[in-house]
JSON list of C-alpha atoms in Angstrom, two decimals:
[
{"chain": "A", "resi": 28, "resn": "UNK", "atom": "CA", "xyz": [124.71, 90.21, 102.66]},
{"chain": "A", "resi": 29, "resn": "UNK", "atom": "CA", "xyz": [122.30, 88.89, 104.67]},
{"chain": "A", "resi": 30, "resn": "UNK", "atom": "CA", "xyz": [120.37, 85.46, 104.17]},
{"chain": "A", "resi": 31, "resn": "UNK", "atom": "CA", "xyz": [116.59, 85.00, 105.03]},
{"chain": "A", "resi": 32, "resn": "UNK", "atom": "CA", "xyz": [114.31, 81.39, 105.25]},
{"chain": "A", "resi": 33, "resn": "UNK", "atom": "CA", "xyz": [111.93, 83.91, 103.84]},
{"chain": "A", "resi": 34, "resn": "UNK", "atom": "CA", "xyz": [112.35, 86.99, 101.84]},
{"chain": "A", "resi": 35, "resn": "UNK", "atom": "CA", "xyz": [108.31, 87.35, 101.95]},
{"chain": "A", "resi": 36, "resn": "UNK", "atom": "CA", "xyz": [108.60, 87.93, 105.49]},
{"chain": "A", "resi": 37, "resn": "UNK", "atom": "CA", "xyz": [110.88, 91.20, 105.42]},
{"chain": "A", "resi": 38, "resn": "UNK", "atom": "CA", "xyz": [109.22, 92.53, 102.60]},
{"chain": "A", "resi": 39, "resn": "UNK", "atom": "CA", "xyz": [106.07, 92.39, 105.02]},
{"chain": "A", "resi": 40, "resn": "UNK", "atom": "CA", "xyz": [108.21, 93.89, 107.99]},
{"chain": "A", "resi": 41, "resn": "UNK", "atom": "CA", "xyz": [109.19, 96.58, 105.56]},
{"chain": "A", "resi": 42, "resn": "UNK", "atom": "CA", "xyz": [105.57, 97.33, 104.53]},
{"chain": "A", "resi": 43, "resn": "UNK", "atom": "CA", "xyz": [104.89, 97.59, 108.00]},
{"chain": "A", "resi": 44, "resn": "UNK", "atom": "CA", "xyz": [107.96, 100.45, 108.50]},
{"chain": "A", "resi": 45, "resn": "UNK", "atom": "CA", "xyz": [106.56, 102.37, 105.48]},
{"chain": "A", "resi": 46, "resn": "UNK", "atom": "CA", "xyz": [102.72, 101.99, 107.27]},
{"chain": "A", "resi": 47, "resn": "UNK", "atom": "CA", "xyz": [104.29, 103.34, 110.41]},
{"chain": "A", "resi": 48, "resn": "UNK", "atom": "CA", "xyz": [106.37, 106.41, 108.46]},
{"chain": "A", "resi": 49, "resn": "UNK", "atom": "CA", "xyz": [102.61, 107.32, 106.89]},
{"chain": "A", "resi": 50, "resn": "UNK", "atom": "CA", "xyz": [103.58, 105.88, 103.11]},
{"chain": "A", "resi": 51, "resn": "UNK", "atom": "CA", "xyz": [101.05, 103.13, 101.55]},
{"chain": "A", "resi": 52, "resn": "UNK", "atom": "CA", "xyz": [102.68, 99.76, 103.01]},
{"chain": "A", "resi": 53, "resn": "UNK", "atom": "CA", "xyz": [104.66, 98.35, 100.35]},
{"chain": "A", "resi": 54, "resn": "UNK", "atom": "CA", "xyz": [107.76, 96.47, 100.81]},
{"chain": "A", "resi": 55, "resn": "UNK", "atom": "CA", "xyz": [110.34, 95.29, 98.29]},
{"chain": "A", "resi": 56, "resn": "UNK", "atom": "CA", "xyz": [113.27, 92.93, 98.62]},
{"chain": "A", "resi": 57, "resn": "UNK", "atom": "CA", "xyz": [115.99, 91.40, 95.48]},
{"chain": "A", "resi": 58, "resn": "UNK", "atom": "CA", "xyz": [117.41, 88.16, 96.47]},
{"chain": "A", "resi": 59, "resn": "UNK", "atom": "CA", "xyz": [120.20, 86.55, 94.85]},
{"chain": "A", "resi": 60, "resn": "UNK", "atom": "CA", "xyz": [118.58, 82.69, 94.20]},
{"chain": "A", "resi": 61, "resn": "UNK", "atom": "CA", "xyz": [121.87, 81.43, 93.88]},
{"chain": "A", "resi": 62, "resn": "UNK", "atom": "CA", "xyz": [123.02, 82.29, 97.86]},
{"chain": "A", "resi": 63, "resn": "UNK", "atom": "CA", "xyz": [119.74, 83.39, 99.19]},
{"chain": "A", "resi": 64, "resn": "UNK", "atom": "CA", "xyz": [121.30, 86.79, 100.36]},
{"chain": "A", "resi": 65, "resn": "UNK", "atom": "CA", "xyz": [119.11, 89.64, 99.94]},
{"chain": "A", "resi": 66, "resn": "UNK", "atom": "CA", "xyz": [121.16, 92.64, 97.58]},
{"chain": "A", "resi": 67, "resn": "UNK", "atom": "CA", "xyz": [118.58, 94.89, 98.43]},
{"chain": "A", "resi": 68, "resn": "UNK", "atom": "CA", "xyz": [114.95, 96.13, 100.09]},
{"chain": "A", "resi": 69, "resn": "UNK", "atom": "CA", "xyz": [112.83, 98.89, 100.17]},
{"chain": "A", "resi": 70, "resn": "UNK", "atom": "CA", "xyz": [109.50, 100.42, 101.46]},
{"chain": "A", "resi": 71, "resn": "UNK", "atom": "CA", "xyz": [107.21, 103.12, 99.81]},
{"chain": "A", "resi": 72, "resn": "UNK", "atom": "CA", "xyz": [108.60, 106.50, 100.57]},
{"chain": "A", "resi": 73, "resn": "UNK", "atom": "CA", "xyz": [107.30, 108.74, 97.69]},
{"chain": "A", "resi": 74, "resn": "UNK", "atom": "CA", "xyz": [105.90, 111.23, 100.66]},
{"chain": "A", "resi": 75, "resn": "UNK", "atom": "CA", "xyz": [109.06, 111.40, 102.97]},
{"chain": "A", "resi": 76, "resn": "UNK", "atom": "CA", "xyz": [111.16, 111.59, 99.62]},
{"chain": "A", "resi": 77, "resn": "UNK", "atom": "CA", "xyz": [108.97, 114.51, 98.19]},
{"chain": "A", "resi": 78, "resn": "UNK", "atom": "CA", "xyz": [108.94, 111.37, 94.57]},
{"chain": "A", "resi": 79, "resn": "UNK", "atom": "CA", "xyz": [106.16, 110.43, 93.23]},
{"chain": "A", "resi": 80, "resn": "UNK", "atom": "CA", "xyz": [108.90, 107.24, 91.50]},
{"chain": "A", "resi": 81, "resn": "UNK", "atom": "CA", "xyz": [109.94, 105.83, 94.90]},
{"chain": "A", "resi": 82, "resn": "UNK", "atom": "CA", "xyz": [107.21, 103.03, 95.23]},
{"chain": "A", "resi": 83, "resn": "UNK", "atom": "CA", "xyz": [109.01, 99.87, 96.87]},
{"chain": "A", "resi": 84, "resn": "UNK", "atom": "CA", "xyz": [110.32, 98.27, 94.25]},
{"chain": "A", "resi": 85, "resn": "UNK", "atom": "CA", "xyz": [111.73, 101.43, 93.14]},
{"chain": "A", "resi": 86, "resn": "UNK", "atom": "CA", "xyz": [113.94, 101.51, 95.70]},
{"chain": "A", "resi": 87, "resn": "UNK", "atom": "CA", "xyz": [114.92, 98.41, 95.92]},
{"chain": "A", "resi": 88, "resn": "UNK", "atom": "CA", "xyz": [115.90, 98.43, 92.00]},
{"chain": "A", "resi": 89, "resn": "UNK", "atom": "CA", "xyz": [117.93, 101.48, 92.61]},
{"chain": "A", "resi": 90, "resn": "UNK", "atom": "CA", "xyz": [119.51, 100.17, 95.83]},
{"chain": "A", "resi": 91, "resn": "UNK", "atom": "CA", "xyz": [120.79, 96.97, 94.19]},
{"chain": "A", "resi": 92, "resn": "UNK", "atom": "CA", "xyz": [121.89, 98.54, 91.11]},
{"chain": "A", "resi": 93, "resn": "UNK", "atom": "CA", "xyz": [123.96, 100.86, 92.90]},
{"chain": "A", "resi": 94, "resn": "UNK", "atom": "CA", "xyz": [125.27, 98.28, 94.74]},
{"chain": "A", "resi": 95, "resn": "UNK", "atom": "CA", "xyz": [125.95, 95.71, 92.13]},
{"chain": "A", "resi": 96, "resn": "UNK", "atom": "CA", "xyz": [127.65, 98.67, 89.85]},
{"chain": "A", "resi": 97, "resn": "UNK", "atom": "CA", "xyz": [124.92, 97.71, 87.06]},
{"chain": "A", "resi": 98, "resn": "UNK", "atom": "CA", "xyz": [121.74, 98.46, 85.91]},
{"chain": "A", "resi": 99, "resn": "UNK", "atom": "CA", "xyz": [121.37, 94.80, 84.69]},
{"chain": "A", "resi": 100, "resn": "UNK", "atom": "CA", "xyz": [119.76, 92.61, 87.94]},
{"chain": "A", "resi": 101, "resn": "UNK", "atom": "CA", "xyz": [119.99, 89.62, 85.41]},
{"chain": "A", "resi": 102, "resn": "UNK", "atom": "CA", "xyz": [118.33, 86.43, 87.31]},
{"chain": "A", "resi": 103, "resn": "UNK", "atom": "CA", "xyz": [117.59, 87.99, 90.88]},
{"chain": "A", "resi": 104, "resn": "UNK", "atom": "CA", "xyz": [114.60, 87.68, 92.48]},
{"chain": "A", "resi": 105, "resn": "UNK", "atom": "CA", "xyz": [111.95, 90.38, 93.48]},
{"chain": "A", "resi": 106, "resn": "UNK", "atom": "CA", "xyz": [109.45, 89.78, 96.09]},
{"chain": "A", "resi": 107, "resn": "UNK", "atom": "CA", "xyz": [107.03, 92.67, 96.63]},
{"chain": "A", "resi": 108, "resn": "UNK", "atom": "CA", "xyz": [104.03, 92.84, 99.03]},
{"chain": "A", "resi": 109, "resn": "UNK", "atom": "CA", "xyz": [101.62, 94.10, 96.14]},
{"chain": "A", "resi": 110, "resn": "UNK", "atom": "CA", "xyz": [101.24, 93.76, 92.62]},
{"chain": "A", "resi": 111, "resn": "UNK", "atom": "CA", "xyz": [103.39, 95.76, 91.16]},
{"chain": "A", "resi": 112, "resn": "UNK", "atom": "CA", "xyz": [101.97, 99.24, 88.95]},
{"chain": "A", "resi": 113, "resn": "UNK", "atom": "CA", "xyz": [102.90, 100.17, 85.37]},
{"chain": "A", "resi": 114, "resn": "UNK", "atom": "CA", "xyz": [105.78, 102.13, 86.10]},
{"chain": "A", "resi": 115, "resn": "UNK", "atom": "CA", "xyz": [107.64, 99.42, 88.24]},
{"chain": "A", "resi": 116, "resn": "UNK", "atom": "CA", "xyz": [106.84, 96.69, 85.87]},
{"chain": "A", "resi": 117, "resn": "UNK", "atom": "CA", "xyz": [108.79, 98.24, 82.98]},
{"chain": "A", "resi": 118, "resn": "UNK", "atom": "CA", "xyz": [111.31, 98.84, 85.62]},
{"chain": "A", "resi": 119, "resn": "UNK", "atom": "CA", "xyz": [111.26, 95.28, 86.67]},
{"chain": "A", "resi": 120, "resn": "UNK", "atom": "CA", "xyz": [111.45, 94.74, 82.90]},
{"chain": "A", "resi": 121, "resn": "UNK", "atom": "CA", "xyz": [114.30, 97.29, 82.37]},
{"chain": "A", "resi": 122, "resn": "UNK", "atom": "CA", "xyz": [116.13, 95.62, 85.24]},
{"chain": "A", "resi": 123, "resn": "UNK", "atom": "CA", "xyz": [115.77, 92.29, 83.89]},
{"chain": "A", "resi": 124, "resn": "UNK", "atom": "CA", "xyz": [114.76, 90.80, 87.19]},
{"chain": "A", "resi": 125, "resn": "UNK", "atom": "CA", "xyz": [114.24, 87.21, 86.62]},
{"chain": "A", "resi": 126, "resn": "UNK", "atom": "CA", "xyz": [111.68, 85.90, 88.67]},
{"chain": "A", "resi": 127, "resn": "UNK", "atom": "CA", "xyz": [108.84, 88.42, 90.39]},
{"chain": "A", "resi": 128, "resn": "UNK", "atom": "CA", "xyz": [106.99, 87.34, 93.27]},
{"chain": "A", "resi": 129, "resn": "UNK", "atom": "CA", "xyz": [103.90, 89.45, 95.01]},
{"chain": "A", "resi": 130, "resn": "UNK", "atom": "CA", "xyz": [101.39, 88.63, 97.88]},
{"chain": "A", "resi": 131, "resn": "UNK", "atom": "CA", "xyz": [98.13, 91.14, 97.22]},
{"chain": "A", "resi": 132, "resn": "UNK", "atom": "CA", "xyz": [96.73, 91.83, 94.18]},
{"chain": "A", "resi": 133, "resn": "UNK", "atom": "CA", "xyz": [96.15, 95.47, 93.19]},
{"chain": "A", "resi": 134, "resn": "UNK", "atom": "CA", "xyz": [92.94, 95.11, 90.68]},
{"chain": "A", "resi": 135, "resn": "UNK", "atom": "CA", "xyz": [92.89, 98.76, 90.44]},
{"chain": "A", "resi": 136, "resn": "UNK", "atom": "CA", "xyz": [96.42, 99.58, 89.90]},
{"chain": "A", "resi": 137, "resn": "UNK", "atom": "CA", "xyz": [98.48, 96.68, 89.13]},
{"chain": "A", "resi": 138, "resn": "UNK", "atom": "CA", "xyz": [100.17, 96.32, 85.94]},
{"chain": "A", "resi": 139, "resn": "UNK", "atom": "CA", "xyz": [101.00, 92.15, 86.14]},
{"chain": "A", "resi": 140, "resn": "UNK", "atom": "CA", "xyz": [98.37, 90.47, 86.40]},
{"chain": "A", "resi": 141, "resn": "UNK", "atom": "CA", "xyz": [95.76, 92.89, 86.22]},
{"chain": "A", "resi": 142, "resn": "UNK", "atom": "CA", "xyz": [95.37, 96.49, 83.71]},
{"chain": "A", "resi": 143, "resn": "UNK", "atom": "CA", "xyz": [97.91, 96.83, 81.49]},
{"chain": "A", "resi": 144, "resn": "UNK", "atom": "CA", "xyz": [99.43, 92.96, 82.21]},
{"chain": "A", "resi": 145, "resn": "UNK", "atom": "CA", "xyz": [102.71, 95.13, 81.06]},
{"chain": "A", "resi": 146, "resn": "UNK", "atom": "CA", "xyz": [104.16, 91.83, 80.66]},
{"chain": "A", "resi": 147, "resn": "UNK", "atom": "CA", "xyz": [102.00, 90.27, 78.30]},
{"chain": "A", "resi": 148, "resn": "UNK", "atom": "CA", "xyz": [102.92, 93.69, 75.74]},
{"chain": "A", "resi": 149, "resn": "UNK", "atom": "CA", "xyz": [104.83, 93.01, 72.52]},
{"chain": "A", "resi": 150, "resn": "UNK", "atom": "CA", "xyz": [106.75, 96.25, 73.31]},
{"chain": "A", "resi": 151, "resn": "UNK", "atom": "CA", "xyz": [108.02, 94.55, 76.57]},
{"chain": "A", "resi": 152, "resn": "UNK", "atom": "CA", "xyz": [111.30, 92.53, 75.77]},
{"chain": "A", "resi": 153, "resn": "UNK", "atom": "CA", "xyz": [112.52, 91.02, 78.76]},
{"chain": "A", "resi": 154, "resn": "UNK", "atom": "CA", "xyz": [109.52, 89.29, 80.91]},
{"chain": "A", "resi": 155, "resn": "UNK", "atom": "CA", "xyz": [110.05, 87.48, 84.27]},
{"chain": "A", "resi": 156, "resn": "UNK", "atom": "CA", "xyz": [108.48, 84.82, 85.66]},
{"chain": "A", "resi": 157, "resn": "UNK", "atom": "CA", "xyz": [105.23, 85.85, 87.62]},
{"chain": "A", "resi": 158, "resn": "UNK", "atom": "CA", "xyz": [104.26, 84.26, 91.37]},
{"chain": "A", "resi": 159, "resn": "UNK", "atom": "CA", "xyz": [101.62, 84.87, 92.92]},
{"chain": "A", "resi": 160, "resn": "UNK", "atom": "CA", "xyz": [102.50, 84.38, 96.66]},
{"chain": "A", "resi": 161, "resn": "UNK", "atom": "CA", "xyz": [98.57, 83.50, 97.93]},
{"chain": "A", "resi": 162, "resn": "UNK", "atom": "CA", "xyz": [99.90, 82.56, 101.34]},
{"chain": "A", "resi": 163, "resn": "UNK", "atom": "CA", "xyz": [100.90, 86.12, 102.11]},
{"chain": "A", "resi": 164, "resn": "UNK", "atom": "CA", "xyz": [98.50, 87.30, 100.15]},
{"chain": "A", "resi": 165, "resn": "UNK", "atom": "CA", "xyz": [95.62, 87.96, 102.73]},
{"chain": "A", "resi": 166, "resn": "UNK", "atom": "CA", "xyz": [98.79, 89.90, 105.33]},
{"chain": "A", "resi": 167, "resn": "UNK", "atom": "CA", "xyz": [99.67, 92.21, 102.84]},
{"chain": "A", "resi": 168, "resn": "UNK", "atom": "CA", "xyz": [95.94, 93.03, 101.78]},
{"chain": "A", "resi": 169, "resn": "UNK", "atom": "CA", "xyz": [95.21, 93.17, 105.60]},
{"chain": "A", "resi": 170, "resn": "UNK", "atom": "CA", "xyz": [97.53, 95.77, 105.67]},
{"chain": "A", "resi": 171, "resn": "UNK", "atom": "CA", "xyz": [96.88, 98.11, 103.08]},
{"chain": "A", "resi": 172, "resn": "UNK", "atom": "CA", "xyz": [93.15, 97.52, 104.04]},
{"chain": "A", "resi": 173, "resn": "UNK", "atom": "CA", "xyz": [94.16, 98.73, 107.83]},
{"chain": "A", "resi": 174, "resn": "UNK", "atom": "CA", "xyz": [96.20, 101.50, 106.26]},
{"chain": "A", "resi": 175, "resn": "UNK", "atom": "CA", "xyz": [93.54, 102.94, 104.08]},
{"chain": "A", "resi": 176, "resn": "UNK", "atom": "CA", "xyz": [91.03, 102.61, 106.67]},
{"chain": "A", "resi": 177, "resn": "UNK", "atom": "CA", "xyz": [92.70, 104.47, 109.75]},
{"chain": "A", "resi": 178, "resn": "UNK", "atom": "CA", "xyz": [93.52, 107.02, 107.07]},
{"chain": "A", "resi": 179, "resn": "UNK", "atom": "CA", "xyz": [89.58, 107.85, 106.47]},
{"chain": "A", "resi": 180, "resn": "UNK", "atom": "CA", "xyz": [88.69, 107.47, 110.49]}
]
């Protein structure tokens, strides 16, 4: 497994992959807290992958499942470029990651902070703890920003 000063960083790097492959840049990594090894990553791929399910965080989930032989991610951490949507917030939820943290807001379609705050439901029964990353905030907007406006150029 491999250990990074800043998990943040390569989810950014893998936003940037997914911007360059033609997928919305999103990047998502699960670190272990305890050794600071990363389990598992991923980048949007819903196009290439022909899914409308494989956001980032997605693919992470599924990746570190597989790889830890359980559905259960009990006490990892997430750290995802953008707030995450409805559908990966019950997955967080279902996963029982236990500490999310994101850079960009997504007032439109997040589902933490923002809309649904999936979280905050009484029908949600596992709830990690929520960071807002501000410092990497303003990259990871940048970047979706840039992404959105080549596409209409």
């Amino acid at each position: 497994m491999t250990i990074l000063a800043d998990p943040m960083e390569r989810a950014l790097d893998l936003a940037r992959q997914a911007a360059e492959a033609g997928e919305v840049p999103v990047g998502a990594v699960i670190v272990d807290p305890e050794s600071g090894a990363i389990v598992a990553e991923g980048f949007n791929q819903p196009i290439a992958g022909h899914d409308p399910t494989a956001h980032a965080e997605i693919v992470a989930l599924r990746r570190a499942a597989e790889r830890l032989g359980n559905y259960r991610l009990t006490g990892l951490h997430l750290y995802v470029t953008l707030e995450p949507c409805a559908m990966c917030a019950g997955a967080i939820s279902l996963a029982r990651i236990g500490k999310l943290v994101f850079a960009a807001c997504d007032p439109k379609g997040g589902a933490v902070i923002h809309g649904a705050r999936f979280f905050e439901q009484p029908t949600c029964h596992w709830r990690p703890e929520v960071v807002q990353d501000e410092a990497t905030g303003e990259t990871a907007s940048t970047l979706l920003k840039d992404f959105f406006k080549a596409r209409r150029a």
